Coordinates of C-alpha atoms and ligand atoms in Angstrom, one line a residue:
M228 CA -80.5 254.9 31.3
T229 CA -78.3 255.8 27.9
A230 CA -74.8 254.6 28.1
P231 CA -72.2 257.1 29.2
I232 CA -70.3 259.4 26.5
D233 CA -66.8 257.7 27.2
L234 CA -64.0 260.4 26.6
R235 CA -61.7 259.0 29.0
S236 CA -59.0 258.2 26.1
D237 CA -59.1 256.8 22.4
T238 CA -58.1 253.1 23.5
V239 CA -61.5 252.7 24.7
T240 CA -62.8 251.8 21.4
R241 CA -64.0 248.3 20.3
P242 CA -63.5 246.5 17.3
S243 CA -66.6 246.5 15.0
P244 CA -68.7 244.0 13.5
G245 CA -66.5 244.3 10.2
M246 CA -63.2 244.0 12.1
R247 CA -64.4 241.3 14.0
R248 CA -65.2 239.5 10.8
A249 CA -61.7 240.5 9.3
M250 CA -60.1 238.8 12.6
A251 CA -62.3 235.8 12.4
E252 CA -61.4 235.3 8.8
A253 CA -57.7 235.8 9.0
E254 CA -55.3 234.0 7.2
V255 CA -52.4 232.8 10.0
G256 CA -49.1 231.0 10.8
D257 CA -46.9 230.9 13.6
D258 CA -44.9 234.0 13.4
V259 CA -42.1 233.1 15.6
L260 CA -41.4 229.9 13.5
D261 CA -41.6 230.7 10.2
G262 CA -43.9 234.0 9.6
D263 CA -47.6 234.8 9.7
P264 CA -49.0 235.8 6.1
T265 CA -51.6 238.7 7.6
T266 CA -48.7 240.1 10.0
R267 CA -46.3 240.0 7.0
R268 CA -48.7 241.9 5.0
L269 CA -49.5 244.6 7.8
E270 CA -45.4 245.0 8.2
A271 CA -45.0 245.3 4.4
R272 CA -47.8 248.1 4.3
V273 CA -47.1 249.6 7.6
A274 CA -43.6 250.1 6.3
E275 CA -44.5 251.5 2.9
L276 CA -47.1 253.8 4.4
L277 CA -44.6 255.3 7.0
G278 CA -41.7 255.5 4.1
H279 CA -39.2 253.0 5.7
E280 CA -37.6 249.8 5.0
A281 CA -39.5 247.3 7.3
A282 CA -41.7 247.6 10.1
V283 CA -42.2 245.0 13.2
F284 CA -45.4 244.2 15.0
F285 CA -45.8 244.7 18.5
P286 CA -48.4 244.1 21.2
S287 CA -48.1 247.5 22.6
G288 CA -47.2 251.0 21.7
T289 CA -44.9 250.8 24.9
Q290 CA -42.9 247.7 23.9
A291 CA -42.4 249.5 20.5
N292 CA -41.3 252.5 21.6
Q293 CA -38.7 251.0 24.3
T294 CA -37.5 248.7 21.4
G295 CA -37.1 251.7 19.3
I296 CA -35.1 253.1 22.2
G297 CA -33.1 249.7 22.8
V298 CA -32.0 249.3 19.0
S299 CA -30.3 253.0 19.2
V300 CA -29.5 254.0 22.3
G301 CA -26.6 252.6 24.4
R302 CA -26.4 252.0 28.4
G303 CA -25.4 255.2 30.3
E304 CA -26.2 257.2 27.2
E305 CA -28.9 260.1 27.3
L306 CA -32.0 260.1 25.7
V307 CA -32.8 264.1 24.7
L308 CA -36.8 264.4 24.8
E309 CA -39.7 266.6 25.8
A310 CA -40.3 266.5 29.5
G311 CA -44.1 265.6 29.4
A312 CA -43.4 262.9 27.0
H313 CA -45.2 259.1 27.3
L314 CA -41.6 257.6 27.2
F315 CA -40.5 259.0 30.4
H316 CA -43.8 259.2 32.2
Y317 CA -46.0 256.5 31.5
E318 CA -43.9 253.2 30.7
M319 CA -43.0 252.2 34.2
G320 CA -39.5 253.6 34.2
A321 CA -38.3 251.4 31.2
L322 CA -35.7 253.4 29.8
G323 CA -33.7 253.4 33.0
A324 CA -34.9 249.4 33.8
L325 CA -34.4 248.0 30.5
W326 CA -31.6 250.0 28.8
G327 CA -29.8 252.0 31.3
V328 CA -30.6 255.0 29.3
Q329 CA -30.8 258.3 31.0
P330 CA -33.6 260.9 30.2
R331 CA -32.8 264.2 29.3
L332 CA -35.9 266.1 29.6
V333 CA -36.3 269.2 28.1
P334 CA -39.5 271.4 28.6
A335 CA -41.2 272.9 25.4
P336 CA -44.2 275.0 25.0
D337 CA -47.0 272.9 24.0
G338 CA -44.7 269.6 24.6
I339 CA -43.4 270.9 21.0
L340 CA -39.7 270.3 20.4
T341 CA -37.6 272.6 18.2
A342 CA -34.2 272.0 17.0
A343 CA -32.9 274.9 19.3
L344 CA -34.2 273.7 22.6
V345 CA -32.8 269.8 21.6
E346 CA -29.2 271.5 20.5
G347 CA -29.4 273.0 24.0
A348 CA -29.4 269.7 25.3
L349 CA -26.6 267.9 23.5
R350 CA -23.6 267.0 25.5
P351 CA -20.3 267.9 24.6
A352 CA -17.6 265.4 24.2
S353 CA -16.0 265.2 27.7
P354 CA -14.9 262.6 30.3
H355 CA -17.0 264.0 32.8
V356 CA -20.7 263.9 31.2
P357 CA -22.7 261.0 29.7
R358 CA -22.6 260.8 25.9
T359 CA -26.0 262.3 24.0
G360 CA -27.3 258.6 22.4
G361 CA -30.3 260.0 20.9
I362 CA -33.4 262.1 20.6
A363 CA -37.0 261.5 20.8
V364 CA -40.1 263.4 19.6
E365 CA -43.9 262.7 20.5
N366 CA -46.5 263.6 17.6
T367 CA -48.9 264.1 18.6
H368 CA -48.1 264.9 22.2
N369 CA -50.7 263.2 24.7
A370 CA -49.8 264.9 27.9
A371 CA -49.6 268.7 26.0
G372 CA -52.9 267.8 24.8
G373 CA -52.6 266.4 21.4
T374 CA -50.6 269.1 20.0
V375 CA -48.5 268.7 16.7
T376 CA -45.0 269.1 15.9
P377 CA -45.2 270.7 12.3
V378 CA -42.9 269.0 9.7
A379 CA -40.4 271.8 9.1
M380 CA -39.8 271.8 12.8
L381 CA -39.4 268.0 12.8
R382 CA -37.1 268.3 9.5
E383 CA -35.0 270.9 11.6
I384 CA -34.4 268.6 14.2
R385 CA -34.1 265.6 12.1
A386 CA -31.4 267.6 10.4
L387 CA -29.3 268.3 13.8
A388 CA -29.6 264.9 14.5
D389 CA -27.8 264.0 11.3
R390 CA -25.1 266.8 12.2
H391 CA -24.4 264.8 15.5
D392 CA -24.9 261.5 13.9
L393 CA -27.4 260.7 16.3
P394 CA -30.8 258.4 16.1
L395 CA -34.1 260.0 16.2
H396 CA -37.2 258.0 17.4
I397 CA -40.6 259.4 16.8
D398 CA -43.5 258.1 19.3
G399 CA -46.2 258.3 16.7
A400 CA -48.9 256.8 19.1
R401 CA -51.1 259.4 17.3
L402 CA -49.1 260.3 14.2
W403 CA -52.4 259.5 12.1
N404 CA -53.9 262.4 14.0
A405 CA -50.6 264.5 13.4
A406 CA -50.7 263.7 9.7
A407 CA -54.5 264.3 9.3
A408 CA -54.1 267.8 11.1
L409 CA -51.2 269.2 9.1
G410 CA -52.8 267.6 5.9
V411 CA -49.8 265.5 5.0
A412 CA -49.3 261.7 4.2
P413 CA -48.1 259.8 7.4
A414 CA -44.6 259.3 5.6
A415 CA -44.0 263.3 5.6
I416 CA -43.8 263.0 9.3
A417 CA -42.5 259.0 9.9
A418 CA -39.8 258.9 7.5
L419 CA -38.1 261.5 9.0
G420 CA -37.4 259.4 11.9
T421 CA -34.7 256.8 12.3
T422 CA -37.4 254.8 14.1
V423 CA -41.1 255.4 14.6
M424 CA -43.9 253.9 16.3
V425 CA -47.6 253.8 15.1
S426 CA -50.1 252.4 17.2
F427 CA -53.4 251.1 16.4
S428 CA -55.2 250.6 19.4
K429 CA -55.6 254.3 19.6
G430 CA -58.4 256.5 17.5
L431 CA -58.6 253.0 14.9
G432 CA -60.8 250.9 16.8
C433 CA -58.4 248.0 17.3
P434 CA -58.1 245.8 20.5
V435 CA -54.1 245.6 20.3
G436 CA -51.3 246.5 18.4
S437 CA -48.4 248.9 17.0
C438 CA -45.8 248.8 14.9
L439 CA -42.1 249.8 15.0
A440 CA -40.7 250.9 11.8
G441 CA -37.3 251.6 10.5
S442 CA -34.2 250.3 8.3
R443 CA -34.0 246.6 7.5
E444 CA -31.1 246.4 9.8
R445 CA -32.8 248.0 12.8
M446 CA -35.6 246.1 12.5
G447 CA -34.0 242.9 12.3
A448 CA -32.3 244.2 15.9
A449 CA -36.0 245.0 16.8
R450 CA -37.3 241.3 16.4
V451 CA -34.3 239.9 18.5
L452 CA -35.4 242.7 21.6
R453 CA -39.2 241.9 21.0
K454 CA -38.5 238.1 21.4
R455 CA -36.4 239.1 24.6
L456 CA -39.3 241.1 26.1
G457 CA -41.7 238.5 25.5
G458 CA -43.5 240.1 22.6
G459 CA -42.8 237.0 19.8
M460 CA -46.5 236.6 19.0
R461 CA -47.9 233.0 17.0
Q462 CA -51.2 233.3 15.2
S463 CA -50.9 236.9 15.5
G464 CA -52.9 237.3 12.1
V465 CA -56.2 237.2 14.3
L466 CA -54.7 241.0 15.1
T467 CA -53.0 242.2 12.6
A468 CA -56.0 241.5 10.2
A469 CA -57.9 244.0 12.7
C470 CA -54.7 246.6 12.1
L471 CA -55.2 246.1 8.0
Y472 CA -58.7 246.4 8.2
A473 CA -58.5 249.7 10.4
L474 CA -55.9 251.3 7.8
E475 CA -58.6 250.5 5.0
H476 CA -61.6 251.4 7.0
E477 CA -61.1 253.6 10.0
L478 CA -58.0 255.8 9.1
P479 CA -59.7 257.9 6.3
R480 CA -62.4 259.0 8.9
I481 CA -59.6 260.2 11.8
A482 CA -60.1 263.9 11.2
D483 CA -63.6 263.6 12.4
D484 CA -62.0 263.1 15.8
H485 CA -60.9 266.5 15.5
A486 CA -64.0 268.1 14.4
A487 CA -65.7 266.3 17.1
A488 CA -62.9 267.9 19.7
Q489 CA -63.9 271.4 18.3
A490 CA -67.5 270.8 19.1
L491 CA -66.5 269.5 22.6
A492 CA -64.2 272.8 23.0
A493 CA -66.7 275.1 21.8
A494 CA -69.9 274.2 24.2
L495 CA -67.5 275.6 27.0
A496 CA -66.1 278.6 25.4
D497 CA -66.4 281.3 27.9
H498 CA -67.4 279.2 30.7
P499 CA -66.6 280.8 34.0
H500 CA -65.0 278.1 35.9
V501 CA -63.4 275.9 32.8
R502 CA -60.9 277.1 30.7
V503 CA -60.3 275.4 27.2
Q504 CA -57.9 275.7 24.4
S505 CA -58.7 275.0 21.0
P506 CA -57.4 271.7 20.5
A507 CA -55.2 270.8 17.6
T508 CA -56.3 267.0 17.3
N509 CA -58.5 264.6 19.2
I510 CA -57.3 265.6 22.8
V511 CA -59.2 268.3 24.6
M512 CA -57.5 269.8 28.2
L513 CA -60.1 271.2 30.8
D514 CA -58.3 273.6 33.1
L515 CA -60.7 273.7 36.1
T516 CA -60.4 277.4 37.9
R517 CA -63.1 276.3 40.5
H518 CA -63.5 272.4 40.8
A519 CA -61.1 269.9 42.0
A520 CA -60.7 267.0 39.3
E521 CA -61.7 264.5 41.0
D522 CA -64.6 266.0 42.4
A523 CA -65.7 267.3 38.8
I524 CA -64.8 263.6 37.4
R525 CA -67.5 262.1 39.9
R526 CA -70.3 264.6 39.2
L527 CA -69.5 264.1 35.3
A528 CA -69.9 260.6 35.3
D529 CA -73.1 260.8 37.3
A530 CA -74.4 263.1 34.2
G531 CA -73.1 260.7 31.9
V532 CA -69.6 262.0 31.0
L533 CA -66.4 259.9 31.4
V534 CA -63.3 262.0 31.5
V535 CA -59.7 261.5 33.4
P536 CA -57.8 263.8 35.6
F537 CA -54.2 264.9 34.5
S538 CA -53.6 267.1 37.4
P539 CA -55.4 268.2 40.5
T540 CA -57.3 270.8 38.4
R541 CA -57.2 269.5 35.0
L542 CA -59.0 267.1 33.0
R543 CA -58.7 265.1 29.6
A544 CA -60.7 264.2 27.3
V545 CA -60.2 262.5 24.1
T546 CA -62.6 262.1 21.1
H547 CA -62.4 258.7 19.2
L548 CA -64.1 256.3 16.9
D549 CA -67.0 255.7 18.9
V550 CA -68.0 259.1 19.6
T551 CA -69.9 261.2 17.2
V552 CA -69.5 264.9 16.6
E553 CA -73.0 265.3 17.6
Q554 CA -72.3 263.3 20.8
A555 CA -69.3 265.1 21.5
A556 CA -71.0 268.9 21.6
S557 CA -73.5 267.0 23.7
A558 CA -70.6 265.7 26.2
G559 CA -69.5 269.4 26.1
A560 CA -73.0 270.8 27.0
V561 CA -73.2 268.5 29.9
I562 CA -69.7 269.3 31.1
A563 CA -70.6 273.1 31.0
R564 CA -73.9 272.4 32.8
T565 CA -72.5 270.3 35.5
L566 CA -69.7 272.6 36.1
A567 CA -71.6 275.8 36.3
Ligands
PLP673 C1 -48.0 259.0 22.9 C2 -47.9 257.7 23.6 N1 -47.1 256.6 23.3 C3 -46.8 255.6 23.6 C4 -48.1 255.0 24.5 C5 -48.2 253.5 24.4 O1 -49.0 252.5 24.0 P1 -49.5 251.5 24.5 O2 -50.8 251.7 25.6 O3 -49.9 250.7 23.5 O4 -48.5 250.8 25.5 C6 -49.3 255.8 24.5 C7 -50.7 255.0 24.8 O5 -51.3 255.7 25.6 C8 -49.2 257.0 24.0 O6 -50.1 258.0 24.0

C-alpha cells in the first residue's frame, strides 16, 4: 500500500537530506553561555529579513508568541485579538496563566481584523475597566483557513496602535505564506509589528524552531523571558542550521503550496456534500453538509488521505513541502469520491 497523503498540518514535513546534512555540519557553541555562532547567524538574518533590529530563536511558536506578549503587555491589561486567534485558543491559556493578560476577543469576518474593529475594543481611560495593553494580529490566520491580512489594513492597525501608544504583535507562524500570497517581501508585513513571530517548523520543513523579532531592547527582555520559560538552548546551531537552510532552499518555493491548495479545492468545487472556499494560501477548510467530521476522517484515512477535524462538520487540509500539486489534486479527487 502507498503512503497516505498527509494533509493534517504543514508541521508534518520532515527535514530533507540536504537539511539533515546542514544540521550535521553546523558550527556550534553554547548559546546560553556565550553564543552559538550558527544561531547568531540565523538571528541576524531573520532580523534583516523581517525589518527589525534584532531577533531571538525559540524552540516553538507558542513560546515565541507568548514571549512577544510577555515583553509588551502588563498584568491585568487587555490584549485585543481576533476571536479565533491561536494565541487564545491553542496556547494552553498561557496569556492568563503566564502573564495575567486578559484577552479581549473581537470576531472578524475571515479572521481579518480591521482598524475599526480594533478601535471599537480599545478601553477608555477609566477607574472601572482594565487598560488596553496591546493588539495582536495573526497573518495568515490559521483557524479562519489561512486568510491573509493585506498590508494596507495592517498599516491602519499599526497607525491606530501608534495613536494609542500600544504595542502590536504579529503572530506570523505563516507570515511566509502571507508574504507570498500578497507578493511582498516578508518585511513589508513584519516591520509593521512591534514584535513579530515567525515559524520554521511549518511549511519550511524544519524539525523545530521559531523566531521573535523586534527592537534590540525588547529582544533583550525576550531573552530573559525565554530563559525563565526554560527555552535557553545550548548547541542550538544544530537546529538553526536547519532554519538557515530552509530560508535559502525552501522559502522560495512556498507559493507552490498555495497552488497545491487550489488544486485540492478545485477537485471539490460543486461537490454535493462538501462546501469549499477558494483558499487564500495553503489551508483548505471543507464544510460537510452530509457527513460528520469524525466519520469522514476515518473514511478518508482508509482511502489514503489524512486531514483533521476543525468542528463537528468541518475538516482542515493543509498543503506543504512534502505534497506536490499533483498529489494535492489526487487527494481532492479521493475526498470527492469518498464523500460522494
Ligand atoms: C497561527 C499559529 N500561531 C502559533 C502557532 C504555534 O506554533 P508551535 O506549534 O510551534 O508552538 C501555530 C501552530 O500551529 C499557529 O498555527
